C-alpha positions as a printed NumPy array, in Angstrom:
array([[  7.24 ,  20.216,  11.071],
       [  6.278,  19.145,  14.59 ],
       [  3.107,  19.477,  16.616],
       [  4.719,  22.166,  18.734],
       [  5.362,  24.399,  15.703],
       [  1.741,  24.694,  14.589],
       [  0.556,  28.331,  14.39 ],
       [ -1.242,  29.385,  17.572],
       [ -3.367,  32.353,  18.519],
       [ -2.07 ,  34.006,  21.72 ],
       [ -5.611,  34.208,  23.14 ],
       [ -6.584,  30.592,  22.411],
       [ -5.335,  27.271,  23.747],
       [ -3.108,  25.308,  21.367],
       [ -5.203,  23.67 ,  18.684],
       [ -4.909,  20.028,  17.803],
       [ -3.237,  19.061,  14.519],
       [ -5.808,  18.323,  11.832],
       [ -5.41 ,  14.993,  10.029],
       [ -7.199,  14.368,   6.724],
       [ -7.622,  10.629,   6.234],
       [ -7.889,  10.158,   2.457],
       [ -9.143,   6.802,   1.194],
       [-10.947,   4.936,  -1.574],
       [ -9.582,   5.896,  -4.962],
       [ -9.809,   4.805,  -8.576],
       [ -7.882,   1.539,  -8.367],
       [ -9.22 ,  -2.002,  -8.063],
       [ -8.17 ,  -1.874,  -4.392],
       [-10.819,   0.768,  -3.621],
       [-12.77 ,  -1.383,  -1.155],
       [ -9.708,  -2.506,   0.809],
       [ -8.641,   1.13 ,   1.124],
       [-12.037,   1.938,   2.665],
       [-11.616,  -0.927,   5.157],
       [ -8.128,   0.35 ,   6.029],
       [ -9.52 ,   3.868,   6.566],
       [-12.16 ,   2.525,   8.937],
       [ -9.505,   0.901,  11.085],
       [ -7.35 ,   4.069,  11.102],
       [-10.34 ,   6.265,  12.011],
       [-11.137,   3.957,  14.921],
       [ -7.572,   3.971,  16.198],
       [ -6.533,   7.612,  15.837],
       [ -6.453,   9.501,  19.141],
       [ -9.298,  12.052,  18.955],
       [ -8.026,  13.801,  22.099],
       [ -4.775,  14.523,  20.253],
       [ -5.937,  15.098,  16.656],
       [ -8.869,  16.566,  14.788],
       [ -9.853,  14.237,  11.954],
       [-11.343,  14.961,   8.528],
       [-12.345,  11.863,   6.477],
       [-12.15 ,  12.415,   2.713],
       [-13.118,   9.664,   0.316],
       [-12.217,   9.439,  -3.361],
       [-14.897,   7.704,  -5.42 ],
       [-14.041,   5.162,  -8.099],
       [-14.631,   7.813, -10.758],
       [-12.197,  10.19 ,  -9.026],
       [-14.493,  12.617,  -7.167],
       [-13.187,  13.784,  -3.789],
       [-16.127,  13.468,  -1.408],
       [-16.817,  14.564,   2.142],
       [-17.741,  11.371,   3.966],
       [-19.325,  10.375,   7.224],
       [-16.914,   9.718,  10.086],
       [-18.449,   6.297,  10.712],
       [-15.762,   3.584,  10.816],
       [-18.299,   0.864,  11.588],
       [-19.679,   1.257,   8.04 ],
       [-16.231,   0.692,   6.507],
       [-16.054,  -3.085,   6.725],
       [-16.445,  -6.15 ,   4.518],
       [-19.902,  -7.563,   5.204],
       [-21.167, -10.83 ,   3.688],
       [-18.147, -10.837,   1.338],
       [-19.133,  -7.382,   0.013],
       [-16.598,  -4.562,   0.123],
       [-17.544,  -1.027,   1.212],
       [-17.261,   1.958,  -1.12 ],
       [-16.903,   5.726,  -0.848],
       [-20.121,   6.223,  -2.825],
       [-22.075,   4.643,   0.035],
       [-20.345,   6.893,   2.594],
       [-20.382,  10.223,   0.731],
       [-22.531,  12.955,   2.237],
       [-23.57 ,  14.125,  -1.248],
       [-23.739,  12.651,  -4.744],
       [-22.352,  15.832,  -6.282],
       [-20.308,  17.748,  -3.711],
       [-16.543,  17.803,  -3.955],
       [-13.616,  18.486,  -1.627],
       [-10.869,  20.733,  -2.982],
       [ -7.343,  20.645,  -1.58 ],
       [ -5.291,  23.837,  -1.721],
       [ -2.613,  24.146,  -4.4  ],
       [ -0.937,  27.145,  -2.75 ],
       [  1.69 ,  26.067,  -0.174],
       [  0.884,  29.208,   1.83 ],
       [ -2.741,  28.089,   2.266],
       [ -3.785,  24.751,   3.758],
       [ -7.502,  25.405,   3.923],
       [ -9.721,  22.679,   2.461],
       [-12.902,  23.763,   0.687],
       [-16.134,  21.856,   0.09 ],
       [-18.226,  22.801,  -2.915],
       [-21.658,  21.71 ,  -4.196],
       [-23.328,  22.828,  -7.43 ],
       [-25.441,  25.927,  -6.843],
       [-24.074,  26.517,  -3.336],
       [-21.474,  28.848,  -1.887],
       [-18.232,  26.918,  -1.244],
       [-17.733,  26.09 ,   2.419],
       [-14.347,  26.28 ,   4.154],
       [-13.564,  23.134,   6.138],
       [-10.509,  24.551,   7.882],
       [ -6.799,  23.943,   7.528],
       [ -5.242,  20.507,   7.212],
       [ -1.879,  19.956,   8.896],
       [ -1.161,  16.448,   7.625],
       [ -2.736,  13.961,   5.21 ],
       [ -2.914,  10.254,   6.013],
       [ -3.363,   8.737,   2.522],
       [ -4.553,   5.159,   2.984],
       [ -5.073,   4.561,  -0.725],
       [ -3.855,   1.329,  -2.276],
       [ -2.781,   0.844,  -5.864],
       [ -2.571,   3.292,  -8.793],
       [ -3.863,   6.876,  -8.455],
       [ -2.951,   7.096,  -4.786],
       [ -0.2  ,   4.79 ,  -3.568],
       [  1.965,   5.203,  -6.671],
       [  3.292,   8.751,  -6.206],
       [  0.416,  10.562,  -7.947],
       [ -1.28 ,  11.773,  -4.762],
       [  2.106,  12.326,  -3.133],
       [  3.026,  14.683,  -5.991],
       [ -0.181,  16.66 ,  -5.484],
       [  0.544,  17.003,  -1.772],
       [  4.117,  18.1  ,  -2.497],
       [  2.757,  20.846,  -4.775],
       [  0.309,  21.84 ,  -2.042],
       [  3.001,  21.892,   0.634],
       [  0.956,  19.601,   2.896],
       [  2.88 ,  16.981,   4.917],
       [  1.677,  13.407,   4.516],
       [  2.168,   9.956,   5.986],
       [  4.38 ,   7.539,   4.091],
       [  6.87 ,   7.588,   1.267],
       [  7.46 ,  10.392,  -1.194],
       [  6.911,  10.494,  -4.94 ],
       [  9.874,   8.386,  -6.065],
       [  9.63 ,   5.677,  -3.413],
       [  5.869,   5.424,  -3.855],
       [  6.26 ,   5.013,  -7.628],
       [  9.036,   2.448,  -7.249],
       [  7.027,   0.565,  -4.642],
       [  4.017,   0.364,  -6.976],
       [  5.823,  -0.732, -10.141],
       [  7.079,  -4.272,  -9.555],
       [  9.499,  -4.125, -12.487],
       [ 11.391,  -1.054, -11.312],
       [ 11.161,  -2.175,  -7.706],
       [ 13.066,  -5.323,  -8.648],
       [ 15.574,  -3.316, -10.672],
       [ 16.262,  -1.055,  -7.689],
       [ 16.63 ,  -3.985,  -5.305],
       [ 19.026,  -5.771,  -7.657],
       [ 21.16 ,  -2.642,  -7.97 ],
       [ 21.475,  -2.551,  -4.156],
       [ 22.471,  -6.212,  -3.923],
       [ 19.124,  -7.617,  -2.745],
       [ 18.273, -10.954,  -4.323],
       [ 15.07 , -11.202,  -6.397],
       [ 13.532, -14.187,  -8.163],
       [ 13.453, -14.74 , -11.946],
       [ 10.936, -12.505, -13.72 ],
       [  9.891, -11.24 , -17.13 ],
       [  8.114,  -8.011, -18.111],
       [  5.789,  -7.562, -21.095],
       [  5.133,  -3.895, -21.825],
       [  1.976,  -2.647, -23.593],
       [  3.737,  -1.602, -26.832],
       [  5.482,  -4.945, -26.983],
       [  2.132,  -6.737, -26.814],
       [  0.483,  -4.397, -29.33 ],
       [  3.393,  -4.553, -31.798],
       [  3.787,  -8.345, -31.939],
       [  1.47 , -10.346, -29.701],
       [  2.726, -13.797, -30.82 ],
       [  6.344, -12.793, -30.111],
       [  5.401, -11.454, -26.654],
       [  3.555, -14.67 , -25.841],
       [  6.539, -16.715, -27.058],
       [  8.783, -14.828, -24.613],
       [  6.575, -16.054, -21.784],
       [  6.557, -19.624, -23.109],
       [ 10.358, -19.55 , -23.437],
       [ 10.594, -18.192, -19.879],
       [  8.503, -21.144, -18.683],
       [ 10.774, -23.487, -20.613],
       [ 13.774, -22.079, -18.77 ],
       [ 12.291, -21.849, -15.26 ],
       [  9.46 , -24.39 , -15.356],
       [  5.784, -24.252, -14.462],
       [  3.903, -22.953, -12.563],
       [  4.273, -19.277, -13.355],
       [  2.601, -16.291, -11.702],
       [  1.181, -13.733, -14.15 ],
       [  0.55 , -10.352, -12.509],
       [ -0.39 ,  -6.759, -13.241],
       [  2.902,  -4.886, -12.877],
       [  1.307,  -2.045, -10.883],
       [ -1.397,  -3.475,  -8.652],
       [ -1.624,  -4.94 ,  -5.16 ],
       [ -3.745,  -6.979,  -2.747],
       [ -3.121,  -9.987,  -5.041],
       [ -5.704,  -8.574,  -7.471],
       [ -5.365,  -9.751, -11.071],
       [ -2.794, -12.445, -10.249],
       [ -3.096, -15.948, -11.663],
       [ -1.066, -19.023, -10.867],
       [ -0.584, -20.756, -14.232],
       [  0.171, -24.461, -14.068],
       [  0.603, -25.09 , -17.798],
       [  0.278, -23.563, -21.233],
       [ -3.498, -24.057, -21.375],
       [ -4.095, -21.404, -18.71 ],
       [ -1.696, -18.783, -20.034],
       [ -3.961, -16.717, -22.31 ],
       [ -6.663, -16.37 , -19.65 ],
       [ -4.058, -15.32 , -17.072],
       [ -2.618, -12.671, -19.418],
       [ -6.085, -11.263, -20.098],
       [ -6.856, -11.099, -16.371],
       [ -3.608,  -9.259, -15.591],
       [ -4.11 ,  -6.827, -18.489],
       [ -7.594,  -6.063, -17.204],
       [ -5.867,  -4.266, -14.309],
       [ -2.665,  -3.022, -15.974],
       [ -1.47 ,  -3.021, -19.616],
       [  2.031,  -3.864, -18.353],
       [  2.304,  -7.392, -16.972],
       [  4.898,  -9.213, -14.913],
       [  5.612, -12.936, -15.118],
       [  7.423, -14.579, -12.208],
       [  8.855, -18.042, -11.752],
       [  7.459, -19.91 ,  -8.75 ],
       [  9.854, -20.02 ,  -5.805],
       [  9.768, -23.014,  -3.512],
       [  9.89 , -21.924,   0.09 ],
       [  8.15 , -20.177,   2.973],
       [  6.491, -16.753,   2.7  ],
       [  7.908, -14.381,   5.318],
       [  6.845, -10.759,   5.894],
       [  8.464,  -8.03 ,   7.97 ],
       [  7.27 ,  -4.522,   8.842],
       [  9.455,  -1.415,   8.86 ],
       [  8.474,   1.703,  10.799],
       [ 10.219,   5.069,  10.971],
       [ 11.172,   6.028,  14.528],
       [ 12.847,   9.247,  15.643],
       [ 16.27 ,   7.618,  15.232],
       [ 15.529,   5.938,  11.9  ],
       [ 13.725,   2.884,  10.515],
       [ 13.333,  -0.262,  12.598],
       [ 12.   ,  -3.701,  11.71 ],
       [  9.2  ,  -5.561,  13.458],
       [  9.182,  -9.214,  14.351],
       [  8.56 , -11.139,  11.116],
       [  5.435, -13.131,  10.269],
       [  4.927, -16.261,   8.198],
       [  2.061, -16.71 ,   5.751],
       [  1.217, -20.428,   5.698],
       [ -0.038, -21.974,   2.475],
       [ -3.838, -21.463,   2.424],
       [ -5.72 , -24.733,   2.569],
       [ -8.543, -23.754,   0.199],
       [ -6.629, -21.508,  -2.207],
       [ -3.93 , -22.097,  -4.814],
       [ -1.829, -19.35 ,  -3.189],
       [ -2.228, -16.323,  -0.869],
       [ -4.714, -14.553,  -3.143],
       [ -7.239, -11.756,  -2.48 ],
       [ -9.896, -14.05 ,  -1.011],
       [ -7.371, -15.797,   1.218],
       [ -6.171, -12.406,   2.517],
       [ -9.384, -10.472,   2.989],
       [-12.442, -12.691,   2.652],
       [-11.47 , -15.985,   4.27 ],
       [ -8.826, -14.288,   6.471],
       [ -6.1  , -16.903,   6.285],
       [ -4.23 , -16.29 ,   9.552],
       [ -0.546, -15.494,   9.548],
       [  1.859, -16.783,  12.196],
       [  3.282, -13.956,  14.322],
       [  6.101, -14.157,  15.141],
       [  7.322, -16.427,  12.365],
       [  8.961, -19.646,  13.599],
       [ 12.47 , -18.708,  12.501],
       [ 15.835, -19.144,  14.15 ],
       [ 17.286, -16.033,  15.861],
       [ 19.785, -15.779,  13.009],
       [ 17.049, -15.973,  10.36 ],
       [ 14.965, -13.373,  12.213],
       [ 17.888, -10.946,  12.414],
       [ 18.697, -11.499,   8.752],
       [ 15.186, -10.814,   7.436],
       [ 14.863,  -7.759,   9.688],
       [ 18.113,  -6.385,   8.281],
       [ 17.011,  -7.1  ,   4.714],
       [ 13.642,  -5.394,   5.298],
       [ 15.387,  -2.211,   6.47 ],
       [ 17.827,  -2.499,   3.536],
       [ 14.845,  -2.622,   1.144],
       [ 13.29 ,   0.406,   2.885],
       [ 16.519,   2.357,   2.432],
       [ 17.175,   1.13 ,  -1.125],
       [ 13.868,   2.539,  -2.371],
       [ 14.25 ,   5.766,  -0.294],
       [ 11.085,   4.956,   1.652],
       [  9.679,   6.996,   4.535],
       [  7.21 ,   6.266,   7.295],
       [  6.42 ,   2.608,   6.771],
       [  6.866,  -0.428,   4.559],
       [  5.89 ,  -4.063,   4.604],
       [  8.592,  -6.195,   2.968],
       [  7.675,  -9.64 ,   1.639],
       [ 10.225, -12.413,   1.215],
       [ 10.539, -16.068,   0.313],
       [ 12.791, -18.188,   2.501],
       [ 13.886, -20.74 ,  -0.068],
       [ 14.587, -24.398,   0.586],
       [ 18.332, -23.717,   0.567],
       [ 17.947, -21.146,   3.369],
       [ 18.216, -17.954,   1.298],
       [ 15.917, -14.942,   1.649],
       [ 14.634, -13.657,  -1.701],
       [ 12.682, -10.4  ,  -1.654],
       [  9.383, -10.544,  -3.508],
       [  8.138,  -6.97 ,  -3.066],
       [  7.576,  -4.054,  -0.725],
       [  4.311,  -2.305,   0.   ],
       [  4.682,   1.395,   0.827],
       [  1.121,   1.65 ,   2.192],
       [  0.308,  -1.815,   3.504],
       [ -3.186,  -2.746,   4.561],
       [ -4.276,  -1.504,   7.988],
       [ -7.405,  -3.622,   8.171],
       [ -8.114,  -5.441,  11.446],
       [ -6.647,  -8.641,   9.951],
       [ -3.676,  -7.069,   8.134],
       [ -0.23 ,  -8.411,   8.898],
       [  1.548,  -5.041,   9.219],
       [ -0.246,  -3.882,  12.395],
       [ -0.204,  -7.45 ,  13.74 ],
       [  3.584,  -7.627,  13.424],
       [  4.003,  -4.305,  15.221],
       [  1.517,  -5.314,  17.92 ],
       [  3.708,  -8.355,  18.586],
       [  6.735,  -6.021,  18.59 ],
       [  5.231,  -3.89 ,  21.364],
       [  3.647,  -1.106,  19.288],
       [ -0.146,  -1.048,  19.608],
       [ -2.387,  -0.052,  16.708],
       [ -3.166,   3.431,  18.154],
       [  0.536,   4.02 ,  18.864],
       [  1.393,   2.866,  15.336],
       [ -1.013,   5.413,  13.83 ],
       [  0.313,   8.13 ,  16.142],
       [  3.94 ,   7.404,  15.23 ],
       [  3.134,   7.616,  11.522],
       [  1.367,  10.968,  11.925],
       [  4.165,  12.364,  14.079],
       [  6.812,  11.215,  11.571],
       [  4.901,  13.032,   8.816],
       [  4.655,  16.211,  10.933],
       [  8.421,  16.123,  11.523],
       [  9.161,  16.091,   7.779],
       [  8.932,  19.006,   5.392],
       [  7.641,  18.663,   1.876],
       [  9.948,  19.255,  -1.079],
       [ 13.436,  17.879,  -1.634],
       [ 14.769,  16.186,   1.502]])
């Protein structure tokens, strides 16, 4: 679907496409999603698009929110939330479930539901489970509403680090050593599951990184230097996801590369390097979002290394059947090999996020980046493609 194909009334001038920016959500990345939404709302061209901000509270209510990007920022180390932006404590936004009807409705207890008009495309800037993992994408597919970013399968693969690595390996992309502990495994025989991790450390050495298998923004991750810290790290990861991932530490440089869908297919941005944070054990949540450890853009790589990581980033995009955008994260090991760590199908769009910074350095401004993503979504149909 393109902008030109929107239904028009013969008596009226062409209407602008209506973009619903959906943000917040039930995951532990709720606050970062709100910050991302604020940046997108600031950047989107209001002369070209009508915009409808819709926030999802941490308990799952879809709320009509104020269109006030300046309130969607981290202030004094405190993250924003949809609850503080919602226009009502009880009202809810209802998306259509009939593909023939794209009208959004707002309802409050004791009041007549109010039509908010049709939505032509959804820009879902949710991070983590219940939004970035294919769940919201499935709802939008059922509704027949185009949306920015990857579809159900790619979104699910991009959220689950185990299956992401399995897909990459099957396509010949190199991943680092890892181990998965599933919930039933832990519940059935906890000592045996813990022994698997200890044996993994014996094979690959300390430190290890213990992670929630389906989370992002470095939330719930612990760098474990020895056996004494293992139980606490497992408990922290399981607080966010009952399935955990254990990774061996890779010695090398952290390199990121953005992929964006153009009219002729996906292209890679200039890469960035994430230097080791001075006051943090690794590039954790605080280093990313609170203390704003700056990345180096473009990364100081040789032309050959730059071309190689750009090719690998596009290969990862294609391997997972992604659409719209991806940020691909790699390690450049000490022997000169690129090892893919993960992809992010809806990377952060905050003012300090690396994805828009890499594209800015590649000649695509933040407003143009948002516009390209919306236009790519309008060009695609929902359903099998």
